[in-house]
XYZ file of C-alpha atoms in Angstrom:
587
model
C -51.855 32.739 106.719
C -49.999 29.411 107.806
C -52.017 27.801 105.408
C -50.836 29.792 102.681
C -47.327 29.561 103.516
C -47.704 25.904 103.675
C -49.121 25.791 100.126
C -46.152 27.707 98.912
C -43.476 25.872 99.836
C -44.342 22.360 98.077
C -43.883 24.657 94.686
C -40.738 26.233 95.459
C -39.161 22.315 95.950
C -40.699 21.148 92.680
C -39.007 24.441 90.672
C -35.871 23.301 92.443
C -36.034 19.904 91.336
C -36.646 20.292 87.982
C -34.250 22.956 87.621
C -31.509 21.120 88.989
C -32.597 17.728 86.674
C -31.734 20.335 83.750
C -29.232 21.891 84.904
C -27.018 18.251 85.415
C -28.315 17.105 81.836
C -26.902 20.245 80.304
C -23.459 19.336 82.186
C -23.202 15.739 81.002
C -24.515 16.118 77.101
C -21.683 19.018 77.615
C -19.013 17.127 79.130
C -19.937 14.607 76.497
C -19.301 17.043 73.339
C -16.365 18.261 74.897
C -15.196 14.670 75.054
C -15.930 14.033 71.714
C -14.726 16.827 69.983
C -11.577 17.567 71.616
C -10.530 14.631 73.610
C -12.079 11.837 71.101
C -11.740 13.871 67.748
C -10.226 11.703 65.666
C -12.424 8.913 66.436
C -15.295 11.511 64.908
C -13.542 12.209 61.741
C -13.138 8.470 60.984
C -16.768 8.200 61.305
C -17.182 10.637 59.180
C -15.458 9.608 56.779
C -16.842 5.961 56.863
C -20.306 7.241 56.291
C -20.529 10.027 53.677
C -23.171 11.558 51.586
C -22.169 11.037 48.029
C -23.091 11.886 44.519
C -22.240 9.489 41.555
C -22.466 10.041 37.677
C -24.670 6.875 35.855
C -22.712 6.369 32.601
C -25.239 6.386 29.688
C -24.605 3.848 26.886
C -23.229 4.723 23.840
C -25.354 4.713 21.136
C -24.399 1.580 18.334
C -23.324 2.401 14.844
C -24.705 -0.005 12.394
C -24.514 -1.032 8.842
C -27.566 -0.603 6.689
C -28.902 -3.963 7.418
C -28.713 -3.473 10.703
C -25.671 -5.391 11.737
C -23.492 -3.906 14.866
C -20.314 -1.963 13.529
C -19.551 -0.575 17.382
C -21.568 -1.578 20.221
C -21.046 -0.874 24.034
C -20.840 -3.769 26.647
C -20.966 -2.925 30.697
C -17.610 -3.386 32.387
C -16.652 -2.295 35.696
C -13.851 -0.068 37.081
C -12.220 -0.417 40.190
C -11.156 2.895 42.470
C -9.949 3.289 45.867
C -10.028 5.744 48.749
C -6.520 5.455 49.711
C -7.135 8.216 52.956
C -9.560 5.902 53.823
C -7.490 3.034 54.043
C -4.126 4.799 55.459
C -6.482 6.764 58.578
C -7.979 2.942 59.498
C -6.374 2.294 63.069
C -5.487 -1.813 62.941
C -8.182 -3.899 64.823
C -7.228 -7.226 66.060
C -10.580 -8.490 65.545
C -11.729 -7.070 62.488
C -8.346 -7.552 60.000
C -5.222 -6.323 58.373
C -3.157 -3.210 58.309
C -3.156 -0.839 55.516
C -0.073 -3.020 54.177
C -1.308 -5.926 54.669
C -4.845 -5.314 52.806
C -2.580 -4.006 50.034
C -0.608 -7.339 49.665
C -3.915 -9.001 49.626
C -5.282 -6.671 46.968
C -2.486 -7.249 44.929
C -2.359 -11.034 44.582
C -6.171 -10.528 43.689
C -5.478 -7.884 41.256
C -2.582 -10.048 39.780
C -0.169 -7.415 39.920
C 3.165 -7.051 42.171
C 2.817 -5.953 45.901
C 5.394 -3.575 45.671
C 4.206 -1.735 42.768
C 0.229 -1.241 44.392
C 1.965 -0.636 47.361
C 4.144 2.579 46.277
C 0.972 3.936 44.466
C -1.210 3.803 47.425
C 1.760 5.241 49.367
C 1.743 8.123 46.434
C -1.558 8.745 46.538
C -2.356 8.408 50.740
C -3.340 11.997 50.629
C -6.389 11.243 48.529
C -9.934 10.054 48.687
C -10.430 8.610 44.653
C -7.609 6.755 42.962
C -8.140 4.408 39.693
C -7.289 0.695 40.422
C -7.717 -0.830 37.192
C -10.516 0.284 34.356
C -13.049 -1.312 32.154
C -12.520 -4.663 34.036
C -14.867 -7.793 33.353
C -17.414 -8.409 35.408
C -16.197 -12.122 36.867
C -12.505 -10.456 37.327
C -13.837 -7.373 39.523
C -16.406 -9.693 41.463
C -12.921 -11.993 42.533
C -11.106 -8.774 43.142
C -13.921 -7.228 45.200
C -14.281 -10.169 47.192
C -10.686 -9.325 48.713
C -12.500 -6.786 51.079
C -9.890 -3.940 51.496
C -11.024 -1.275 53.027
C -11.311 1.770 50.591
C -12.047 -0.473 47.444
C -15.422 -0.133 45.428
C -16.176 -0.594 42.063
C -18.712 1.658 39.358
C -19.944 0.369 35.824
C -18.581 1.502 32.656
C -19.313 0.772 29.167
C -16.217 -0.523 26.768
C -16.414 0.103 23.026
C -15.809 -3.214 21.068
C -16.095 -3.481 17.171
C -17.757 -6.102 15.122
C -16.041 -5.788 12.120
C -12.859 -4.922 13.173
C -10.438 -4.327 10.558
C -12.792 -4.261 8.270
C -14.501 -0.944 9.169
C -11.825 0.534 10.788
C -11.127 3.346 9.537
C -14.709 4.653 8.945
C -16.050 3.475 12.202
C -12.829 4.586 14.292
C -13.371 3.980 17.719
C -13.164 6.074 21.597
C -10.781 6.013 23.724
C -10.934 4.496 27.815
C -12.905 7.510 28.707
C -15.267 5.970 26.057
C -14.973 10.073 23.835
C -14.393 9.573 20.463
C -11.550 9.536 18.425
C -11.453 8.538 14.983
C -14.020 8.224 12.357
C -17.788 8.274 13.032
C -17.263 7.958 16.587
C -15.379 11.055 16.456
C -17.410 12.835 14.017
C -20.577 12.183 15.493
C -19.691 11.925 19.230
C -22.004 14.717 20.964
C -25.013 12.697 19.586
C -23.664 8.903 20.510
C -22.574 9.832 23.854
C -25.922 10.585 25.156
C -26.459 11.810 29.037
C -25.700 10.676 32.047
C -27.379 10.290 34.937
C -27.120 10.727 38.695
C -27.416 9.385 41.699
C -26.728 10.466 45.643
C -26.353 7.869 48.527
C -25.312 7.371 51.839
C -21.727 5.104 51.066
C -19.302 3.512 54.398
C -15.947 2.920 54.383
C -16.043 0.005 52.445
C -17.845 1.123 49.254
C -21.235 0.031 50.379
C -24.133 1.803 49.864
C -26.031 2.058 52.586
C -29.374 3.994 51.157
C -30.139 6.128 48.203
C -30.607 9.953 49.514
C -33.467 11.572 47.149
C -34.583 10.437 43.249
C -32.229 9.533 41.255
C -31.335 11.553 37.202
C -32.302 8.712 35.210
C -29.645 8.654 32.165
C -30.530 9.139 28.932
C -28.889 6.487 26.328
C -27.142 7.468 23.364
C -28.544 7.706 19.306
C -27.883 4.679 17.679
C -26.441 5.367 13.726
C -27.342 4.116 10.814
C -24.342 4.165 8.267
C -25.204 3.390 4.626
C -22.583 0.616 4.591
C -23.608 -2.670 3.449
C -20.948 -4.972 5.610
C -21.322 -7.648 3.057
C -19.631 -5.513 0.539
C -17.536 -4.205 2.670
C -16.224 -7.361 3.819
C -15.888 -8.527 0.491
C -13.937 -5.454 -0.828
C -11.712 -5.497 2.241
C -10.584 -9.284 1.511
C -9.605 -8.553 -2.397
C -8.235 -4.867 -2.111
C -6.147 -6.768 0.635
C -4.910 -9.223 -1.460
C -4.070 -7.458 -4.435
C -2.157 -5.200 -2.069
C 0.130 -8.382 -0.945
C -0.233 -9.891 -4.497
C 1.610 -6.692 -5.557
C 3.474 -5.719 -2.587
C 1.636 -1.986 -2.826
C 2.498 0.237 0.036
C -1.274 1.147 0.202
C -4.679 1.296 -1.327
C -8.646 2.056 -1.435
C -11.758 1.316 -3.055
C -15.266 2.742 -2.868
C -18.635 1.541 -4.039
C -21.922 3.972 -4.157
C -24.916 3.425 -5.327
C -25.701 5.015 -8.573
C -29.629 6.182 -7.524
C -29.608 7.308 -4.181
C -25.478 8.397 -3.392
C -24.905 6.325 -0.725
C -21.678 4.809 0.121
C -21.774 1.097 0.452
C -18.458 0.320 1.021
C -14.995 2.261 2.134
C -11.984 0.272 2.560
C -8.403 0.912 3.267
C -5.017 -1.074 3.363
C -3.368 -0.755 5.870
C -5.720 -1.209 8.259
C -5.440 -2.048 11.889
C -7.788 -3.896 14.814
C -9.594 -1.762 17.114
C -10.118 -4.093 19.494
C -6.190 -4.411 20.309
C -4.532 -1.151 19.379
C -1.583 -2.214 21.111
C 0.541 -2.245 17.450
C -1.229 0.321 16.155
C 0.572 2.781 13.679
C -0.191 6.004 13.130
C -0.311 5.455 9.474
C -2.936 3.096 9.930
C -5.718 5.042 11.232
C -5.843 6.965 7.660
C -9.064 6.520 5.992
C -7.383 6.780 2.499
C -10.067 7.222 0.514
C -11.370 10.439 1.851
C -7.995 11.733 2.923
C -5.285 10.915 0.246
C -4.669 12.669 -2.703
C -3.632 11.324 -6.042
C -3.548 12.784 -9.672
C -6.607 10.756 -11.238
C -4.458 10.399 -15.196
C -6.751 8.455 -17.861
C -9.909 8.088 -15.565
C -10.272 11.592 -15.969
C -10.590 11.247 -20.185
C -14.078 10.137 -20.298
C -14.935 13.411 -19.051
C -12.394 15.448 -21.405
C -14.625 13.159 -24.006
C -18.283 14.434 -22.345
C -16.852 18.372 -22.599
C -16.524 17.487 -26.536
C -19.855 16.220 -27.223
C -21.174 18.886 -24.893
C -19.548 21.618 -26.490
C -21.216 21.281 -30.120
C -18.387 20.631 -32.086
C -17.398 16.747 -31.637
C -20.518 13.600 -32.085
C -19.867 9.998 -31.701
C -18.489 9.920 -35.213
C -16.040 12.822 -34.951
C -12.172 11.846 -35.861
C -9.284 13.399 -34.435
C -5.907 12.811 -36.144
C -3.273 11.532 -33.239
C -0.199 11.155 -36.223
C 2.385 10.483 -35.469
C 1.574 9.557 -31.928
C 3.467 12.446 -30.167
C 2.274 16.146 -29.654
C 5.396 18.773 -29.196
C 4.671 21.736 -26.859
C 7.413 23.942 -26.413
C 10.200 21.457 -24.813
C 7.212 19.600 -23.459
C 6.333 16.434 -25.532
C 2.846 14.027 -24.984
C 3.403 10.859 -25.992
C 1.034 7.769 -27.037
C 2.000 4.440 -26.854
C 2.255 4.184 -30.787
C 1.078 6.161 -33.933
C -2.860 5.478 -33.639
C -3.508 8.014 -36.540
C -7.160 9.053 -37.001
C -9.289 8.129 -34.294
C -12.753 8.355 -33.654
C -14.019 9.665 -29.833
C -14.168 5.795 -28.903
C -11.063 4.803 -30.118
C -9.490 7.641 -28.056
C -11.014 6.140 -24.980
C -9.491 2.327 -25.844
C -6.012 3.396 -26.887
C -6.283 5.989 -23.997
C -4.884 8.538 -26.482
C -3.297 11.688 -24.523
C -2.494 13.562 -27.671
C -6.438 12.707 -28.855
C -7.325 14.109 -25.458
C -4.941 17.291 -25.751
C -5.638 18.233 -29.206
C -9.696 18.258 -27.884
C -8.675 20.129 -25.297
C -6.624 22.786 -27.550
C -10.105 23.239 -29.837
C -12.204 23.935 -26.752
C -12.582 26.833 -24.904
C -9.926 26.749 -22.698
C -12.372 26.044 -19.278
C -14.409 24.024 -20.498
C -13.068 20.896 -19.282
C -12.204 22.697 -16.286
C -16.380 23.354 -15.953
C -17.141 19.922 -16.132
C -14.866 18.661 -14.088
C -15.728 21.335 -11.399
C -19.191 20.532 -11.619
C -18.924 16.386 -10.763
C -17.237 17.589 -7.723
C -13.635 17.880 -8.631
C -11.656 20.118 -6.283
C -14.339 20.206 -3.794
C -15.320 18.432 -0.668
C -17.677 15.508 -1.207
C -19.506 16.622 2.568
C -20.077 13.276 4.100
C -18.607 14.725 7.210
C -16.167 12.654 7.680
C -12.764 14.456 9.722
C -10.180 15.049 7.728
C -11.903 15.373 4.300
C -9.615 16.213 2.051
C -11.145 19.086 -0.799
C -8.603 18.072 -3.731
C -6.894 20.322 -6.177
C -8.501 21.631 -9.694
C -6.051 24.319 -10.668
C -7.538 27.350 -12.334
C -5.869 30.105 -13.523
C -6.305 33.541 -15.213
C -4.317 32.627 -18.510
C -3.723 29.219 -19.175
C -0.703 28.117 -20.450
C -1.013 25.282 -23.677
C 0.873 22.704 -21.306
C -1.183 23.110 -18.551
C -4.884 22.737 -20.801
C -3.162 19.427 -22.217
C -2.199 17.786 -19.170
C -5.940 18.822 -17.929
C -6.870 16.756 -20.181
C -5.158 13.526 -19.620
C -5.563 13.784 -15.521
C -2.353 15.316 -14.498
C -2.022 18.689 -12.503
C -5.155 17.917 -10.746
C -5.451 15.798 -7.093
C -8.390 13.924 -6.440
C -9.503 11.492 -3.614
C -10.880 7.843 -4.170
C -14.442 9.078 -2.717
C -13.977 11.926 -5.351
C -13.689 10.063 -8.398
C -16.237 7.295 -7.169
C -18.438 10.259 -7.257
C -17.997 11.899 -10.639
C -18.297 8.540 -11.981
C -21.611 7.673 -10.427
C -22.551 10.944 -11.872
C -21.849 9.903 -15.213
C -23.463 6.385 -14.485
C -26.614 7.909 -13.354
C -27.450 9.435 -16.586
C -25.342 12.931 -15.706
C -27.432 13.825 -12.945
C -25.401 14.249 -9.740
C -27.308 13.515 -6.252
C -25.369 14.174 -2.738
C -23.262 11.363 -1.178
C -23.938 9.894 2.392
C -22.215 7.722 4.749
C -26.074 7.117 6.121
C -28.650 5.139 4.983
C -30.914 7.452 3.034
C -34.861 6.495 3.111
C -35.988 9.213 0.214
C -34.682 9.438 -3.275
C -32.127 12.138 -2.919
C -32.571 15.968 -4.671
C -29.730 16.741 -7.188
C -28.783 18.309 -10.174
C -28.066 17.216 -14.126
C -24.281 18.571 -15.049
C -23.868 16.045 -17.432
C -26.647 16.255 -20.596
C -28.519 12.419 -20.696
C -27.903 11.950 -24.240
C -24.048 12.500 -23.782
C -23.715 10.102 -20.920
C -25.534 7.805 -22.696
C -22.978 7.906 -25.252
C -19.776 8.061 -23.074
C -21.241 4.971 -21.224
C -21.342 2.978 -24.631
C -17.527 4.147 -25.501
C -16.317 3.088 -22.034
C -17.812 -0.516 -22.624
C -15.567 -0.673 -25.617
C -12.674 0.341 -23.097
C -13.855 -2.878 -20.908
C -14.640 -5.209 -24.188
C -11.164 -4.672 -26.076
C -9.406 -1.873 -24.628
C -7.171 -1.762 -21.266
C -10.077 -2.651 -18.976
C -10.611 -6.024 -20.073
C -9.767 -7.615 -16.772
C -12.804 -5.869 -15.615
C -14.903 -7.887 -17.200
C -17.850 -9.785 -15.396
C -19.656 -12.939 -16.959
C -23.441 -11.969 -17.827
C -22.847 -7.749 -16.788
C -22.332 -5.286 -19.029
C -19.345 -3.259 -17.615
C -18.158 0.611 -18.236
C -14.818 1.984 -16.966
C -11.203 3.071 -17.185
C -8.082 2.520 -16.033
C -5.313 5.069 -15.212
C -1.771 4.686 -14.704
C 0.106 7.497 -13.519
C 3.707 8.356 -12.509
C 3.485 9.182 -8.585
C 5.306 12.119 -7.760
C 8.562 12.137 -5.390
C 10.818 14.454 -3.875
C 12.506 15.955 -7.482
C 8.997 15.796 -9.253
C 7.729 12.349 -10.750
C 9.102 9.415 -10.228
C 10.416 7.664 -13.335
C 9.613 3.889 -11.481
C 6.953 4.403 -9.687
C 2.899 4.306 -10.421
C -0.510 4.731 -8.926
C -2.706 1.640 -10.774
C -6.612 2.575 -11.413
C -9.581 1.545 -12.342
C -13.111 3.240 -12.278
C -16.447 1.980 -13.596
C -19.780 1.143 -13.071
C -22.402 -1.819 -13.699
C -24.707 -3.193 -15.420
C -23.803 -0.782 -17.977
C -27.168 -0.885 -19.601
C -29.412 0.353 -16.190
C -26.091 1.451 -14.175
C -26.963 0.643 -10.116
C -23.209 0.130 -8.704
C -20.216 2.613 -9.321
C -16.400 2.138 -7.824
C -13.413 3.049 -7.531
C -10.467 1.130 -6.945
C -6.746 2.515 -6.525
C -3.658 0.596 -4.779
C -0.776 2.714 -4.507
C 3.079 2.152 -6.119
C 2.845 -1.459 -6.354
C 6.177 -3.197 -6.727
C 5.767 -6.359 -8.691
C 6.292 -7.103 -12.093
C 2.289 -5.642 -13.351
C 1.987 -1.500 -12.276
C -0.568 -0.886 -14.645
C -4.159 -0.008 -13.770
C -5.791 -2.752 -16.075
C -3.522 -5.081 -14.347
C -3.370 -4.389 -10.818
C -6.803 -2.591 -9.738
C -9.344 -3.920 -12.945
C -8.928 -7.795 -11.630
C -10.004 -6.275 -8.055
C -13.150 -4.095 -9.627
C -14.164 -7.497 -11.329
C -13.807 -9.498 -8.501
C -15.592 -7.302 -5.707
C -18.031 -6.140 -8.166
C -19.624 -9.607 -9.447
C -19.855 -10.354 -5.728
C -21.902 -7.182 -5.164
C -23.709 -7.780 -8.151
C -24.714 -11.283 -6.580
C -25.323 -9.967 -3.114
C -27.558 -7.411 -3.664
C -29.342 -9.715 -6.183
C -28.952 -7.272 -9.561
C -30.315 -9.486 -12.772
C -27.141 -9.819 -15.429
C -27.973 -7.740 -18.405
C -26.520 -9.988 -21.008
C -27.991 -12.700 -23.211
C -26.591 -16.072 -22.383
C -24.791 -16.187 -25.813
C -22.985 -12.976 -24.908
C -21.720 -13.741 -21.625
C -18.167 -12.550 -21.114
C -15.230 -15.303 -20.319
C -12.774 -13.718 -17.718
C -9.628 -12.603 -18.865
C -6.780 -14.510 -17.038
C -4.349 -11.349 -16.678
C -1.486 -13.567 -15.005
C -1.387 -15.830 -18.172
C -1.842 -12.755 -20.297
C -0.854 -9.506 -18.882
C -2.562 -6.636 -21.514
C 0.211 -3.703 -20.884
C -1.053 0.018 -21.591
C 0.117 3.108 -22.667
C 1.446 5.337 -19.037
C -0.561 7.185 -17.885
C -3.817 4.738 -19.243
């Protein structure tokens, strides 16, 4: 019995013991949480705070828009961005050993920043409430390494991409370009944003007070880069079309203008340019004005360019060939208390002649023994009053009146190109139509790879023979400034009154010209139209046939198309300043 007591009591002391171990553990990890939670709380929260789990969007670069060769029209190049945590900075308690105060770091950030203390200073003081703040955005990397290097509490930087173009003024207006959150805003980039901006990633990590990360926290969301576009713009045409419609518009003090080149085969715009235009790279002057792209947006009545196809609804119709004669005596055409007018008294013209002289009563009295749509038909199917659908924002659809009776006046001026609107891209397009033997294909701002599906409006044969009439217009007609040594050249120039407040304006004129070459195996079709200039020359053969010659030889050259004339037959350029050839209005 003693023995058993004995061996009981040893176990009773160890229970104790152990118990009593616990029991003073539980009191000091207690007393300790207590401490640190009430008495030592804020010391807690600033540790919090100066290690935090966080999650960060990787930017994904834009994809590049480039010409058809390949050359960059818009690329993306990494910048960073500075932000601060100004909470952060405002909660730090000053340390003797380890730096500044809040106001002090701020004067220090702002002499690296460049800007004035006072300024950073109130917007830190603004903003003390919050953990993210923008410093300064899209900053170069050797600026934000110096700027970093200040070490203020708070600061960190993340990458960005900036948007910087090429070609600048160039392109401008078809590119367009994004704004500092790099969305786009004019243009492709607009038009096609969803597919350039691409994904981004993600990322979560462990960051300090200071910006730092300390470790990555699970796998990161790789991001996924943007699609890169291919436009179906040659730059070297567009450069050189940008550089003459530029200085015609000085030469002539114009208030603006646009010219488009496609290529007759496959549709595809090769070159879109626009004065005004502006520099994307520095918008900091940029006018609102500026960021039209004119030659899908504006609207102008098309006058004489529109005749060769009054001239095609003739032959088409059954009753006029090439050697029909239409009697334009004595050069006027009363309708009602509505007169047409020619420049003189041609008298009996043949369909060609009508084209050179630019008749309007030849075109009217064609129109009068048609049915009265059928110009209205053939000018509906090249496009005319509809959209061309190159997706561009902003397209404008033009204006091709129809109506349930037509009155006599209206079917004349039809005829002639007035009481219809048109855009530059528009008229580019019915005349490629008529350069590619009548047969109409789609038109695209991107490079197409397959020969393009389309449809014949116009019948070969008839083409063919409105081609050979508008050469005439180019050899000894109003176009001759359009000429180009060794190419055969078809076009037309237009001259019309533009409209004002109280109806047309008795001094002031759209110029035109539209054409295609080489005339004998058409590959090249444009447009060119500069709006009101002021100088002494208005007319279309003056002002916009010199620019068609000059950007067109060039093309001709660049793209390596053989001349189609003998040696013998080579064209001498007509010096139009020495020699101005004045047209009939509205030619």
């Amino acid at each position: 019995m003693n023995i058993e007591n004995g061996a009981h009591r040893p176990g009773k002391w160890r229970f104790r013991f152990v118990y009593g171990i616990a029991l003073v553990l539980f009191l000091v990890a207690g007393g300790r949480l207590f401490y640190l939670t009430v008495v030592d709380k804020e010391f807690l929260q600033n540790q919090g705070e100066m290690r935090a789990v966080r999650s960060e969007s990787i930017p994904a670069t834009r994809g590049m828009i480039l010409d058809r060769r390949g050359e960059p029209l818009a690329v993306s190049t990494p910048t960073w961005t500075l932000i601060a945590n100004p909470k952060a900075l405002w909660n730090m308690e000053q340390d003797p050993q380890q730096g500044k105060t809040p106001s002090q770091q701020i004067k220090h950030l702002a002499d690296a920043m460049g800007v004035g203390r006072a300024w950073l200073q109130d917007k830190f003081e603004s903003n003390k409430n919050r953990s993210y703040m923008y410093l300064k955005r899209q900053v170069a990397p050797h600026e934000a390494d110096r700027i970093m290097a200040a070490h203020v509490v708070g600061v960190s930087k993340t990458r960005e991409y900036k948007r910087f173009y090429p070609a600048g003024e160039v392109a401008a207006q078809v590119v367009g370009f994004t704004n500092i959150d790099d969305k786009g805003q004019e243009g492709i980039e607009l038009a096609y944003d969803k597919a350039l901006q691409g994904k981004p990633g993600k990322r979560t990590f462990l960051k300090d007070l200071n910006g730092n990360v300390l470790r990555s926290i699970g796998e990161d969301e790789p991001e996924r880069p943007g699609q890169n576009i291919e436009l179906s713009i040659d730059l070297r045409l567009q450069y050189l079309a940008y550089r003459e419609l530029k200085a015609a518009v000085t030469e002539h003090r114009a208030t603006s203008a646009s010219a488009v080149i496609l290529d007759v085969k496959t549709g595809e715009i090769l070159a879109m340019v626009n004065q005004p235009s502006y520099n994307p790279n520095d918008r900091s002057t940029l006018e609102y004005d500026e960021l039209r792209n004119r030659a899908v947006i504006d609207l102008f009545e098309p006058g004489s360019t529109m005749k060769p196809f009054t001239v095609s609804a003739a032959l088409m119709s059954g009753q006029y060939n090439t050697e029909s004669t239409i009697n334009t005596a004595p050069g006027y055409l009363r309708i009602g208390r509505f007169t047409i007018r020619d420049e003189g008294n041609y008298g009996k013209i043949n369909l060609e002649t009508l084209l050179v002289k630019s008749s309007n009563v030849g075109a009217s009295k064609i129109a009068f023994s048609l049915p009265q749509d059928a110009i209205w038909n053939i000018d509906y199917e090249l496009g005319i009053g509809s959209p061309v659908g190159i997706g561009f924002p902003g397209e404008a659809t033009g204006n091709l009146p129809s109506h349930p009776k037509w009155h006599p006046s209206e079917v004349a001026t039809l005829s002639y190109g007035y009481g219809l609107s048109v855009s530059t891209l528009q008229l580019a397009q019915a005349y490629m139509t008529l350069a590619n033997g009548g047969y109409r294909v789609p038109v695209s701002i991107f490079k197409q790879d397959g020969k393009p599906v389309g449809k014949q409006v116009i019948p070969r044969q008839v083409a063919k023979n409105v081609t050979k009439m508008m050469e005439a217009v180019v050899q000894r007609g109003s176009g001759r400034a359009a000429k180009i040594p060794g190419y055969s050249v078809a076009g037309k120039t237009g001259t019309v009154h533009r409209v004002g407040s109280k109806g047309y304006e008795y001094d002031q004129y759209n110029a035109m010209f539209a054409g295609f070459a080489p005339a004998s195996n058409p590959r090249l079709a444009m447009v060119v139209m500069i709006n009101d200039p002021k100088g002494r020359q208005y007319y279309g053969g003056e002002v916009a046939a010199p620019v068609f010659s000059r950007v067109m030889e060039g093309a001709l050259t660049i793209l390596n198309i053989s001349p189609d004339l003998p040696d013998g037959l080579r064209e001498v350029r007509l010096d139009t300043k020495k020699a101005p050839y004045r047209v009939a209005q509205g030619n």
